[in-house]
Short mmCIF file of C-alpha atoms in Angstrom, two decimals:
data_model
loop_
_atom_site.label_atom_id
_atom_site.label_comp_id
_atom_site.label_asym_id
_atom_site.label_seq_id
_atom_site.Cartn_x
_atom_site.Cartn_y
_atom_site.Cartn_z
CA MET A 176 48.90 -7.00 14.51
CA PHE A 177 45.29 -8.03 13.88
CA PRO A 178 43.85 -5.91 11.02
CA TYR A 179 41.00 -4.25 12.90
CA GLU A 180 40.60 -1.65 10.16
CA HIS A 181 39.30 -4.47 7.89
CA VAL A 182 36.98 -5.99 10.48
CA ILE A 183 35.42 -2.82 11.87
CA TYR A 184 33.16 -1.07 9.39
CA PHE A 185 31.45 2.28 9.77
CA ASP A 186 29.81 4.83 7.53
CA ARG A 187 29.88 8.44 8.68
CA ALA A 188 26.85 9.20 6.48
CA SER A 189 24.75 6.54 8.23
CA LYS A 190 21.99 7.49 10.66
CA ILE A 191 23.47 4.94 13.09
CA PRO A 192 26.06 6.62 15.37
CA VAL A 193 29.66 5.66 14.55
CA TYR A 194 30.28 4.25 18.05
CA ARG A 195 27.28 1.92 17.58
CA GLN A 196 28.57 0.78 14.19
CA ILE A 197 31.95 -0.03 15.77
CA ALA A 198 30.26 -1.95 18.60
CA ILE A 199 28.18 -3.93 16.08
CA SER A 200 31.28 -4.78 14.01
CA ILE A 201 33.15 -6.09 17.07
CA THR A 202 30.08 -8.03 18.21
CA ASN A 203 29.80 -9.69 14.79
CA ALA A 204 33.52 -10.57 14.85
CA ILE A 205 33.03 -12.26 18.23
CA ARG A 206 29.88 -14.08 17.08
CA ASN A 207 31.64 -15.32 13.94
CA GLY A 208 34.59 -16.64 15.95
CA ILE A 209 37.05 -14.17 14.42
CA LEU A 210 37.67 -12.74 17.90
CA LYS A 211 37.57 -15.55 20.45
CA ALA A 212 37.06 -15.40 24.23
CA GLU A 213 39.70 -13.47 26.20
CA THR A 214 41.33 -12.06 23.07
CA ARG A 215 43.05 -8.84 24.06
CA LEU A 216 41.74 -5.80 22.19
CA PRO A 217 43.68 -2.60 21.45
CA GLY A 218 43.32 0.29 23.85
CA SER A 219 40.99 3.13 22.99
CA ARG A 220 43.82 5.44 21.94
CA GLU A 221 45.43 2.82 19.70
CA LEU A 222 42.16 1.74 18.04
CA ALA A 223 41.13 5.36 17.49
CA LYS A 224 44.42 5.99 15.69
CA THR A 225 44.01 2.83 13.57
CA LEU A 226 40.47 3.77 12.53
CA GLY A 227 41.15 7.48 12.16
CA ILE A 228 38.42 8.55 14.58
CA HIS A 229 38.20 10.37 17.91
CA ARG A 230 39.18 8.42 21.00
CA LYS A 231 35.88 9.28 22.71
CA THR A 232 34.05 7.40 19.94
CA VAL A 233 36.03 4.23 20.70
CA ILE A 234 35.47 4.68 24.44
CA ALA A 235 31.70 4.94 23.83
CA ALA A 236 31.80 1.76 21.73
CA TYR A 237 33.75 -0.12 24.40
CA GLU A 238 31.35 1.08 27.11
CA GLU A 239 28.41 -0.26 25.12
CA LEU A 240 30.13 -3.62 24.52
CA ASP A 241 31.06 -3.82 28.20
CA ALA A 242 27.48 -3.09 29.26
CA GLN A 243 26.23 -5.85 26.94
CA GLY A 244 28.76 -8.35 28.31
CA TRP A 245 30.76 -8.82 25.13
CA ILE A 246 34.03 -7.46 26.49
CA THR A 247 35.74 -6.94 29.83
CA VAL A 248 37.29 -3.55 30.54
CA ILE A 249 39.90 -3.16 33.29
CA PRO A 250 40.51 0.60 33.55
CA ARG A 251 44.05 1.67 32.61
CA LYS A 252 45.09 -1.94 32.13
CA CYS A 253 43.41 -3.80 29.30
CA VAL A 254 40.35 -4.49 27.19
CA SER A 255 39.57 -8.05 26.15
CA VAL A 256 36.80 -10.22 24.78
CA ALA A 257 34.79 -11.56 27.72
CA ALA A 258 35.70 -14.99 29.02
CA HIS A 259 32.09 -16.17 29.21
CA ILE A 260 31.42 -15.83 25.47
CA PRO A 261 29.90 -19.12 24.17
CA SER A 262 32.47 -21.46 22.68
CA LEU A 263 32.78 -20.66 18.99
CA LYS A 264 35.03 -22.30 16.46
CA PRO A 265 37.90 -19.85 15.80
CA GLN A 266 38.12 -18.63 12.24
CA LYS A 267 41.19 -17.29 10.54
CA TRP A 268 40.53 -13.77 9.34
CA ILE A 269 40.56 -13.48 5.55
CA ALA A 270 40.09 -10.11 3.90
CA GLY A 271 36.62 -9.79 2.35
CA ASP A 272 35.53 -13.14 3.80
CA ILE A 273 33.27 -12.01 6.64
CA PRO A 274 29.82 -13.58 6.06
CA ALA A 275 26.76 -11.36 6.09
CA SER A 276 24.30 -11.99 8.92
CA TYR A 277 21.53 -13.10 6.54
CA GLU A 278 23.57 -14.45 3.64
CA ASN A 279 21.87 -17.86 3.75
CA ASP A 280 18.19 -18.74 3.29
CA LEU A 281 16.17 -19.91 6.28
CA ASN A 282 16.41 -23.71 6.30
CA LEU A 283 13.49 -24.22 8.68
CA PRO A 284 9.97 -24.94 7.40
CA PHE A 285 7.74 -21.91 6.90
CA ARG A 286 4.62 -21.16 4.89
CA ILE A 287 5.03 -19.85 1.35
CA VAL A 288 2.70 -17.02 0.33
CA GLU A 289 2.12 -16.84 -3.40
CA GLU A 290 2.79 -13.39 -4.80
CA HIS A 291 -0.29 -11.74 -6.31
CA ILE A 292 1.45 -8.79 -7.98
CA ALA A 293 5.05 -8.53 -9.11
CA ASP A 294 7.00 -5.57 -7.77
CA GLU A 295 7.65 -2.83 -10.27
CA ASP A 296 11.24 -2.44 -11.41
CA ALA A 297 12.71 0.34 -9.31
CA GLY A 298 16.05 0.22 -11.11
CA SER A 299 15.16 2.67 -13.88
CA VAL A 300 12.77 5.59 -14.03
CA PRO A 301 11.06 6.01 -17.41
CA GLU A 302 9.97 9.32 -18.89
CA ILE A 303 6.32 8.61 -18.17
CA ILE A 304 4.58 6.28 -15.72
CA ILE A 305 0.96 5.42 -16.42
CA ASP A 306 -0.38 4.38 -13.03
CA ASP A 307 -3.74 2.72 -12.42
CA GLY A 308 -5.40 5.81 -10.96
CA HIS A 309 -3.41 7.77 -8.40
CA PRO A 310 -3.97 11.36 -7.27
CA ASP A 311 -1.56 14.09 -8.32
CA VAL A 312 0.47 14.60 -5.14
CA ARG A 313 1.64 17.94 -6.54
CA LEU A 314 -1.87 19.25 -5.89
CA SER A 315 -2.27 17.70 -2.44
CA PRO A 316 -2.01 19.80 0.75
CA ILE A 317 0.82 17.58 2.01
CA ALA A 318 2.86 20.59 3.17
CA ASP A 319 -0.05 21.80 5.33
CA LEU A 320 -0.57 18.29 6.67
CA LEU A 321 3.10 17.92 7.66
CA LYS A 322 3.19 21.41 9.17
CA THR A 323 0.20 20.51 11.33
CA TYR A 324 1.84 17.17 12.19
CA ARG A 325 4.99 18.92 13.42
CA SER A 326 3.02 21.42 15.48
CA LEU A 327 1.10 18.62 17.20
CA THR A 328 4.30 16.91 18.34
CA SER A 329 5.19 19.94 20.46
CA ARG A 330 1.88 20.35 22.31
CA LYS A 331 1.41 18.51 25.58
CA TYR A 332 -2.31 17.85 25.09
CA ALA A 333 -1.78 16.83 21.45
CA ILE A 334 0.93 14.36 22.45
CA LYS A 335 -1.42 12.73 24.96
CA SER A 336 -4.26 12.66 22.43
CA ALA A 337 -2.05 11.01 19.79
CA HIS A 338 -1.35 8.10 22.13
CA THR A 339 -4.90 7.57 23.39
CA GLY A 340 -7.16 4.88 21.91
CA THR A 341 -5.24 4.60 18.66
CA THR A 342 -5.99 0.90 18.08
CA GLN A 343 -9.39 2.06 16.85
CA GLY A 344 -8.03 5.38 15.62
CA THR A 345 -7.84 8.73 17.38
CA LEU A 346 -11.14 10.12 18.56
CA SER A 347 -10.59 13.41 16.72
CA LEU A 348 -10.27 11.70 13.33
CA ARG A 349 -13.22 9.40 13.97
CA GLU A 350 -15.36 12.38 14.97
CA ALA A 351 -14.29 14.27 11.86
CA LEU A 352 -15.03 11.22 9.71
CA VAL A 353 -18.50 10.70 11.18
CA SER A 354 -19.40 14.24 10.13
CA TYR A 355 -17.67 13.97 6.75
CA LEU A 356 -19.29 10.66 5.82
CA SER A 357 -22.70 11.91 6.90
CA VAL A 358 -22.48 15.02 4.70
CA THR A 359 -20.84 13.45 1.65
CA ARG A 360 -22.23 9.90 1.66
CA GLY A 361 -25.36 9.93 3.80
CA LEU A 362 -23.88 7.46 6.29
CA ASN A 363 -25.55 7.52 9.69
CA SER A 364 -22.81 6.24 12.00
CA SER A 365 -21.04 6.97 15.28
CA VAL A 366 -17.41 6.96 16.38
CA GLU A 367 -17.94 3.42 17.73
CA ASN A 368 -18.73 2.25 14.17
CA LEU A 369 -15.40 3.51 12.82
CA LEU A 370 -12.01 1.83 12.67
CA ILE A 371 -9.01 3.73 11.28
CA THR A 372 -6.57 1.45 9.45
CA HIS A 373 -3.32 1.56 7.49
CA GLY A 374 -5.15 1.86 4.18
CA ALA A 375 -8.11 0.12 2.59
CA GLN A 376 -6.16 -3.10 2.13
CA MET A 377 -5.84 -3.59 5.90
CA SER A 378 -9.60 -3.08 6.20
CA ILE A 379 -10.25 -5.71 3.52
CA TYR A 380 -7.84 -8.13 5.20
CA LEU A 381 -9.41 -7.70 8.65
CA ALA A 382 -12.92 -8.16 7.26
CA ALA A 383 -11.85 -11.27 5.36
CA GLN A 384 -10.17 -12.84 8.38
CA LEU A 385 -13.27 -12.37 10.55
CA LEU A 386 -16.00 -13.17 8.01
CA LEU A 387 -14.39 -16.08 6.19
CA GLU A 388 -12.85 -19.45 6.94
CA ARG A 389 -11.97 -22.65 5.05
CA SER A 390 -15.55 -23.65 4.31
CA SER A 391 -16.57 -20.10 3.30
CA ARG A 392 -17.43 -18.79 -0.14
CA VAL A 393 -17.09 -15.19 -1.29
CA ILE A 394 -18.39 -13.72 -4.54
CA VAL A 395 -16.33 -11.14 -6.42
CA GLY A 396 -16.59 -9.44 -9.79
CA LYS A 397 -14.77 -10.72 -12.86
CA PRO A 398 -12.32 -9.08 -13.37
CA ASN A 399 -11.66 -7.82 -9.86
CA TYR A 400 -9.14 -6.09 -7.61
CA PRO A 401 -6.50 -8.86 -7.35
CA VAL A 402 -5.26 -7.90 -3.89
CA ALA A 403 -8.77 -8.36 -2.48
CA ASN A 404 -9.00 -11.80 -4.09
CA LYS A 405 -5.70 -12.70 -2.45
CA ALA A 406 -6.96 -11.56 0.97
CA PHE A 407 -10.01 -13.80 0.66
CA GLU A 408 -7.91 -16.77 -0.46
CA GLU A 409 -5.51 -16.24 2.45
CA ALA A 410 -8.52 -16.47 4.78
CA GLY A 411 -9.17 -19.93 3.31
CA ALA A 412 -12.30 -19.02 1.37
CA LYS A 413 -13.32 -20.16 -2.09
CA VAL A 414 -13.48 -17.16 -4.43
CA ILE A 415 -16.39 -17.33 -6.89
CA GLU A 416 -16.21 -14.93 -9.84
CA VAL A 417 -19.30 -13.31 -11.33
CA ASP A 418 -19.16 -11.33 -14.57
CA VAL A 419 -19.12 -7.54 -14.50
CA ASP A 420 -20.78 -5.85 -17.50
CA ASP A 421 -21.39 -2.19 -18.31
CA GLN A 422 -23.98 -2.00 -15.50
CA GLY A 423 -21.76 -3.53 -12.82
CA ILE A 424 -21.70 -6.94 -11.21
CA ASP A 425 -24.43 -9.35 -12.40
CA THR A 426 -26.83 -9.63 -9.45
CA ASP A 427 -29.03 -12.18 -11.25
CA ALA A 428 -26.02 -14.50 -11.37
CA ILE A 429 -25.42 -13.86 -7.67
CA GLU A 430 -29.02 -14.84 -6.91
CA ILE A 431 -28.64 -18.12 -8.82
CA ILE A 432 -25.42 -18.98 -6.97
CA CYS A 433 -26.98 -18.16 -3.59
CA GLY A 434 -29.83 -20.53 -4.40
CA LYS A 435 -27.35 -23.39 -4.89
CA GLU A 436 -24.75 -22.88 -2.16
CA ARG A 437 -24.10 -20.93 1.02
CA ILE A 438 -22.43 -17.58 0.35
CA ASN A 439 -20.74 -15.79 3.24
CA ALA A 440 -19.82 -12.49 1.61
CA VAL A 441 -19.98 -10.49 -1.61
CA TYR A 442 -17.17 -8.03 -2.35
CA VAL A 443 -18.23 -5.12 -4.54
CA ILE A 444 -16.82 -1.81 -5.75
CA PRO A 445 -20.10 -0.21 -6.81
CA HIS A 446 -18.96 3.36 -7.44
CA HIS A 447 -16.19 2.66 -9.97
CA HIS A 448 -15.42 -1.03 -10.27
CA TYR A 449 -11.77 -2.02 -10.34
CA PRO A 450 -10.40 -2.36 -12.93
CA THR A 451 -13.16 -1.62 -15.47
CA THR A 452 -14.44 1.64 -13.80
CA VAL A 453 -18.14 0.80 -14.43
CA THR A 454 -20.77 1.97 -11.94
CA LEU A 455 -23.29 -0.44 -10.41
CA ASN A 456 -26.76 0.73 -11.47
CA VAL A 457 -29.63 1.48 -9.09
CA GLU A 458 -31.63 -1.68 -9.81
CA ARG A 459 -28.69 -3.95 -9.10
CA ARG A 460 -27.79 -2.03 -5.96
CA MET A 461 -31.28 -2.55 -4.59
CA LYS A 462 -31.28 -6.21 -5.58
CA LEU A 463 -27.88 -6.83 -3.97
CA LEU A 464 -29.13 -5.37 -0.69
CA GLU A 465 -32.27 -7.52 -0.90
CA LEU A 466 -30.21 -10.64 -1.61
CA SER A 467 -27.97 -9.87 1.36
CA LYS A 468 -30.99 -9.85 3.66
CA ARG A 469 -32.62 -12.90 2.07
CA PHE A 470 -29.51 -15.11 2.03
CA SER A 471 -27.77 -13.58 5.06
CA PHE A 472 -24.41 -12.70 3.56
CA ALA A 473 -22.17 -9.74 4.28
CA ILE A 474 -21.48 -7.08 1.67
CA ILE A 475 -17.91 -5.77 1.71
CA GLU A 476 -18.25 -2.41 -0.04
CA ASP A 477 -14.94 -0.97 -1.25
CA ASP A 478 -15.46 2.71 -2.04
CA TYR A 479 -11.91 3.79 -2.79
CA ASP A 480 -12.58 6.89 -4.94
CA TYR A 481 -16.09 8.07 -4.11
CA ASP A 482 -15.09 11.75 -3.97
CA TYR A 483 -14.34 12.02 -7.69
CA HIS A 484 -17.50 12.06 -9.81
CA TYR A 485 -17.78 14.44 -12.76
CA GLY A 486 -21.35 14.36 -13.95
CA SER A 487 -24.44 14.40 -11.77
CA SER A 488 -24.27 13.65 -8.06
CA PRO A 489 -22.92 10.13 -7.45
CA TYR A 490 -25.08 7.31 -6.14
CA LEU A 491 -24.96 7.03 -2.38
CA PRO A 492 -23.07 4.00 -1.07
CA LEU A 493 -24.87 0.77 -0.26
CA ALA A 494 -23.87 1.44 3.34
CA SER A 495 -26.16 4.48 3.44
CA ALA A 496 -29.25 2.29 2.89
CA HIS A 497 -31.14 0.20 5.46
CA HIS A 498 -29.07 -2.98 5.41
CA ARG A 499 -29.50 -4.43 8.94
CA GLY A 500 -25.77 -4.07 9.58
CA ASN A 501 -24.85 -6.40 6.72
CA VAL A 502 -22.60 -3.88 4.91
CA ILE A 503 -18.94 -3.43 5.82
CA TYR A 504 -17.96 -0.08 4.28
CA ILE A 505 -14.31 0.57 3.39
CA GLY A 506 -12.64 3.78 2.26
CA SER A 507 -9.26 5.44 2.08
CA PHE A 508 -7.50 8.82 2.01
CA SER A 509 -4.79 7.46 -0.29
CA LYS A 510 -6.80 8.38 -3.39
CA ILE A 511 -7.50 11.86 -2.06
CA LEU A 512 -4.04 12.93 -0.91
CA ASP A 513 -1.15 10.57 -1.60
CA PRO A 514 -0.81 6.79 -2.11
CA SER A 515 1.98 6.75 0.49
CA LEU A 516 -0.36 8.21 3.13
CA ARG A 517 -1.62 4.93 4.53
CA ILE A 518 -4.81 5.99 6.29
CA GLY A 519 -7.96 4.06 5.52
CA PHE A 520 -11.16 3.39 7.42
CA MET A 521 -13.88 0.84 7.97
CA VAL A 522 -17.48 1.54 8.97
CA ALA A 523 -19.28 -1.46 10.49
CA PRO A 524 -21.46 -2.55 13.43
CA LYS A 525 -19.85 -1.94 16.83
CA ASN A 526 -19.39 -5.62 17.68
CA PHE A 527 -17.60 -6.24 14.38
CA VAL A 528 -15.35 -3.20 14.83
CA ALA A 529 -14.43 -4.46 18.31
CA GLN A 530 -13.29 -7.80 16.89
CA CYS A 531 -11.38 -6.06 14.10
CA MET A 532 -9.56 -4.06 16.78
CA ALA A 533 -8.69 -7.24 18.65
CA LEU A 534 -7.32 -8.88 15.50
CA ARG A 535 -5.51 -5.75 14.35
CA SER A 536 -3.75 -5.41 17.72
CA VAL A 537 -2.02 -8.77 17.15
CA ILE A 538 0.08 -7.35 14.30
CA ASP A 539 -0.34 -3.57 14.61
CA VAL A 540 -1.05 -2.07 18.01
CA SER A 541 -1.98 1.34 16.65
CA GLY A 542 -1.71 3.77 13.79
CA ASP A 543 0.11 7.10 13.64
CA GLY A 544 -1.85 9.18 16.12
CA TYR A 545 -0.14 12.43 15.15
CA MET A 546 -0.91 11.95 11.46
CA GLN A 547 -4.52 11.01 12.20
CA ASN A 548 -5.00 14.12 14.32
CA ALA A 549 -3.27 16.28 11.71
CA LEU A 550 -5.67 14.94 9.08
CA ALA A 551 -8.61 15.61 11.40
CA THR A 552 -7.41 19.21 11.77
CA LEU A 553 -7.39 19.66 7.99
CA MET A 554 -10.86 18.15 7.74
CA ASN A 555 -12.30 20.33 10.49
CA GLY A 556 -10.67 23.44 9.04
CA GLY A 557 -12.13 22.86 5.59
CA GLU A 558 -8.76 22.38 3.84
CA LEU A 559 -9.57 18.82 2.77
CA LYS A 560 -12.94 19.83 1.33
CA SER A 561 -11.29 22.71 -0.53
CA HIS A 562 -8.61 20.39 -1.92
CA ILE A 563 -11.16 17.84 -3.14
CA ARG A 564 -13.18 20.57 -4.85
CA LYS A 565 -10.07 21.93 -6.63
CA ALA A 566 -8.70 18.48 -7.53
CA LYS A 567 -12.08 17.36 -8.84
CA LYS A 568 -12.14 20.22 -11.37
CA ILE A 569 -8.58 19.51 -12.50
CA TYR A 570 -9.13 15.75 -12.80
CA HIS A 571 -12.33 16.36 -14.74
CA ARG A 572 -10.38 18.50 -17.25
CA ARG A 573 -7.65 15.87 -17.51
CA ARG A 574 -10.17 13.12 -18.14
CA SER A 575 -11.73 15.14 -20.98
CA PHE A 576 -8.29 16.03 -22.35
CA LEU A 577 -7.24 12.37 -22.39
CA ASP A 578 -10.55 11.40 -23.99
CA ASN A 579 -9.88 13.81 -26.86
CA LEU A 580 -6.29 12.58 -27.23
CA LEU A 581 -7.39 8.96 -27.39
CA LYS A 582 -9.99 9.74 -30.04
CA GLU A 583 -7.50 11.76 -32.07
CA LYS A 584 -4.42 9.52 -31.79
CA LEU A 585 -5.46 5.99 -30.82
CA GLU A 586 -9.04 5.51 -32.00
CA LYS A 587 -8.18 2.70 -34.45
CA TYR A 588 -6.05 0.88 -31.88
CA VAL A 589 -8.14 0.92 -28.71
CA SER A 590 -11.67 0.85 -27.33
CA TYR A 591 -12.99 2.26 -24.06
CA VAL A 592 -16.01 3.70 -22.31
CA LEU A 593 -15.47 7.10 -20.70
CA PRO A 594 -16.16 6.67 -16.96
CA THR A 595 -18.44 9.05 -15.10
CA GLY A 596 -15.83 9.55 -12.41
CA GLY A 597 -12.72 8.15 -10.82
CA MET A 598 -9.11 8.66 -11.84
CA ALA A 599 -8.56 6.16 -14.65
CA ILE A 600 -9.93 4.95 -17.98
CA TRP A 601 -10.10 1.21 -18.71
CA ILE A 602 -8.58 0.78 -22.16
CA LYS A 603 -8.67 -2.36 -24.30
CA LEU A 604 -6.28 -2.83 -27.19
CA ASN A 605 -7.62 -4.28 -30.41
CA PRO A 606 -6.75 -8.00 -30.77
CA ALA A 607 -4.09 -7.36 -33.44
CA PHE A 608 -1.92 -5.47 -30.94
CA SER A 609 -0.11 -6.81 -27.90
CA LEU A 610 -0.19 -4.79 -24.70
CA ALA A 611 2.60 -6.91 -23.25
CA GLN A 612 4.80 -5.93 -26.20
CA LEU A 613 3.78 -2.28 -25.93
CA ALA A 614 4.78 -2.26 -22.26
CA LEU A 615 8.37 -3.20 -23.15
CA ASN A 616 9.13 0.41 -24.15
CA PRO A 617 11.83 1.59 -21.67
CA ARG A 618 10.60 5.19 -21.98
CA LEU A 619 7.14 4.26 -20.71
CA ARG A 620 5.91 2.22 -17.75
CA ILE A 621 2.35 0.95 -17.57
CA SER A 622 1.91 0.05 -13.91
CA LYS A 623 -0.86 -2.52 -14.14
CA ILE A 624 -1.71 -4.49 -17.27
CA ASP A 625 -4.25 -7.26 -17.78
CA LYS A 626 -2.59 -9.62 -20.25
CA GLU A 627 -5.63 -11.90 -20.38
CA ARG A 628 -7.90 -9.09 -21.56
CA ASN A 629 -5.17 -7.12 -23.38
CA ALA A 630 -6.26 -4.10 -21.35
CA PHE A 631 -4.98 -1.60 -18.80
CA ARG A 632 -6.07 1.26 -16.58
CA PHE A 633 -4.83 4.62 -17.85
CA GLY A 634 -4.56 6.77 -14.74
CA PHE A 635 -5.06 10.37 -15.86
CA ALA A 636 -5.31 12.20 -12.53
CA SER A 637 -1.59 12.14 -11.71
CA LEU A 638 -0.49 13.45 -15.15
CA ASP A 639 -0.82 17.03 -16.35
CA GLU A 640 -1.77 17.82 -19.95
CA THR A 641 1.83 17.86 -21.19
CA GLU A 642 2.48 14.49 -19.57
CA LEU A 643 -0.75 13.06 -20.98
CA GLU A 644 0.36 14.14 -24.47
CA GLN A 645 3.73 12.46 -23.92
CA ALA A 646 2.11 9.25 -22.71
CA VAL A 647 -0.33 9.02 -25.61
CA GLY A 648 2.48 9.91 -28.02
CA LEU A 649 4.61 7.03 -26.77
CA LEU A 650 1.65 4.66 -27.01
CA GLU A 651 0.90 5.85 -30.53
CA THR A 652 4.51 5.35 -31.65
CA GLY A 653 4.60 1.84 -30.22
CA LEU A 654 1.29 0.88 -31.80
CA GLN A 655 2.32 2.28 -35.18
CA ARG A 656 5.47 0.15 -35.10
CA MET A 657 3.40 -2.92 -34.26
CA GLU A 658 0.97 -2.01 -37.04
CA GLY A 659 3.88 -1.91 -39.48
CA GLY A 660 5.02 -5.32 -38.29
CA VAL A 661 1.55 -6.78 -38.77
CA ALA A 662 1.34 -5.28 -42.28
CA ASN A 663 4.71 -6.79 -43.20
CA GLN A 664 3.59 -10.22 -41.99
CA ILE A 665 0.45 -10.02 -44.13
CA THR A 666 2.50 -8.94 -47.18
CA GLN A 667 4.94 -11.82 -46.71
CA ARG A 668 2.09 -14.29 -46.66
#
């Protein structure tokens, strides 16, 4: 008898119903030529006994296969593979020799996209992960957000609202954002100026695709957010790097470049530049806006962590000034609540938002309307404001705590400038020490390192004081070992 128990696979723990798994297994056996046209199949009772499952499960699988045309069922007589199955070369069944559906690479031509960032190793979880500036999700009101989400799925009006106009974002979230951005950032906008996206990166990508083409040039800071650079390159533009010093991007250099060649856009992170965390000063902000008007280029303003500033009140965004519609403002809730909560936004002129919607709909018809409305509920109820106020105090303490630890433990190994806000400190190792070697410690993972500058972002917001002590302790141990190695090399010479 044909060994069906070795051809039909199912996992009771799977989310896919067992009858569907059985139907898929039989379909694959037919496609692969293991079961050819008109092959008689065992009856439901017999197959159920062979597989050790309930007969009704087999009947459900056969009904599905019959409905799809893979088999022919003659009640109380027989079940067989359909006669009209395309002619396939019969294959002898060999245990363990069934090929996976996608075992082979695609042998047709397709475009290769160069990876910009290597995936982190998910195989092992170290004691401490130093991220590049994430919020502490343990503090976030995620439970309240999910509770609100669940409640919205059971209300008739809320269900309708979640499915209305979600290419641009639900009206309730856009209305809440208009008010929020006006109060916190001085942005004078309307719901028509807002586009809700799956995170800031989607906003950057959409802006790049519409503003840039093969002959375009975009200016970015050096160093810069690498994913943004990749988005501009994918749009076909030439990326021109301009140095970033302790006052932000060099606007005098931008002016010189604009005088020599046509610039289509300038990408800036004025609040806390990525990765160096420096803030663009007032004079350069004003000059950048003036240059945008004089040379007619767009400013793509990425304001990913505006809400966290620990000294005086933060500078208002460039988008809050009179800019003739030249500023595309981008923000995100990922840095407020949770990196996995992919809700970002873009503020731009209405005609630009309309085109972003048209482009977005090609690959992503809409966002999660329930989640957007749940977030709007938290904003309108004051929970988000309360969370930001609480988190800001905690992150401020953690920044100061890390500052003291670095001075106490690592002062001779590293250099840094304490940022006025944000969720990370940009740390440079002294030339005698290798960050790449330090990152090899299996007990510690540094998420993003800049090998060229021997530097990294030490995200402090997601780590409590005990975890910060552990992280600095592991760094200190690694650096001390390297210091010993350097001393030995000098002695041997």
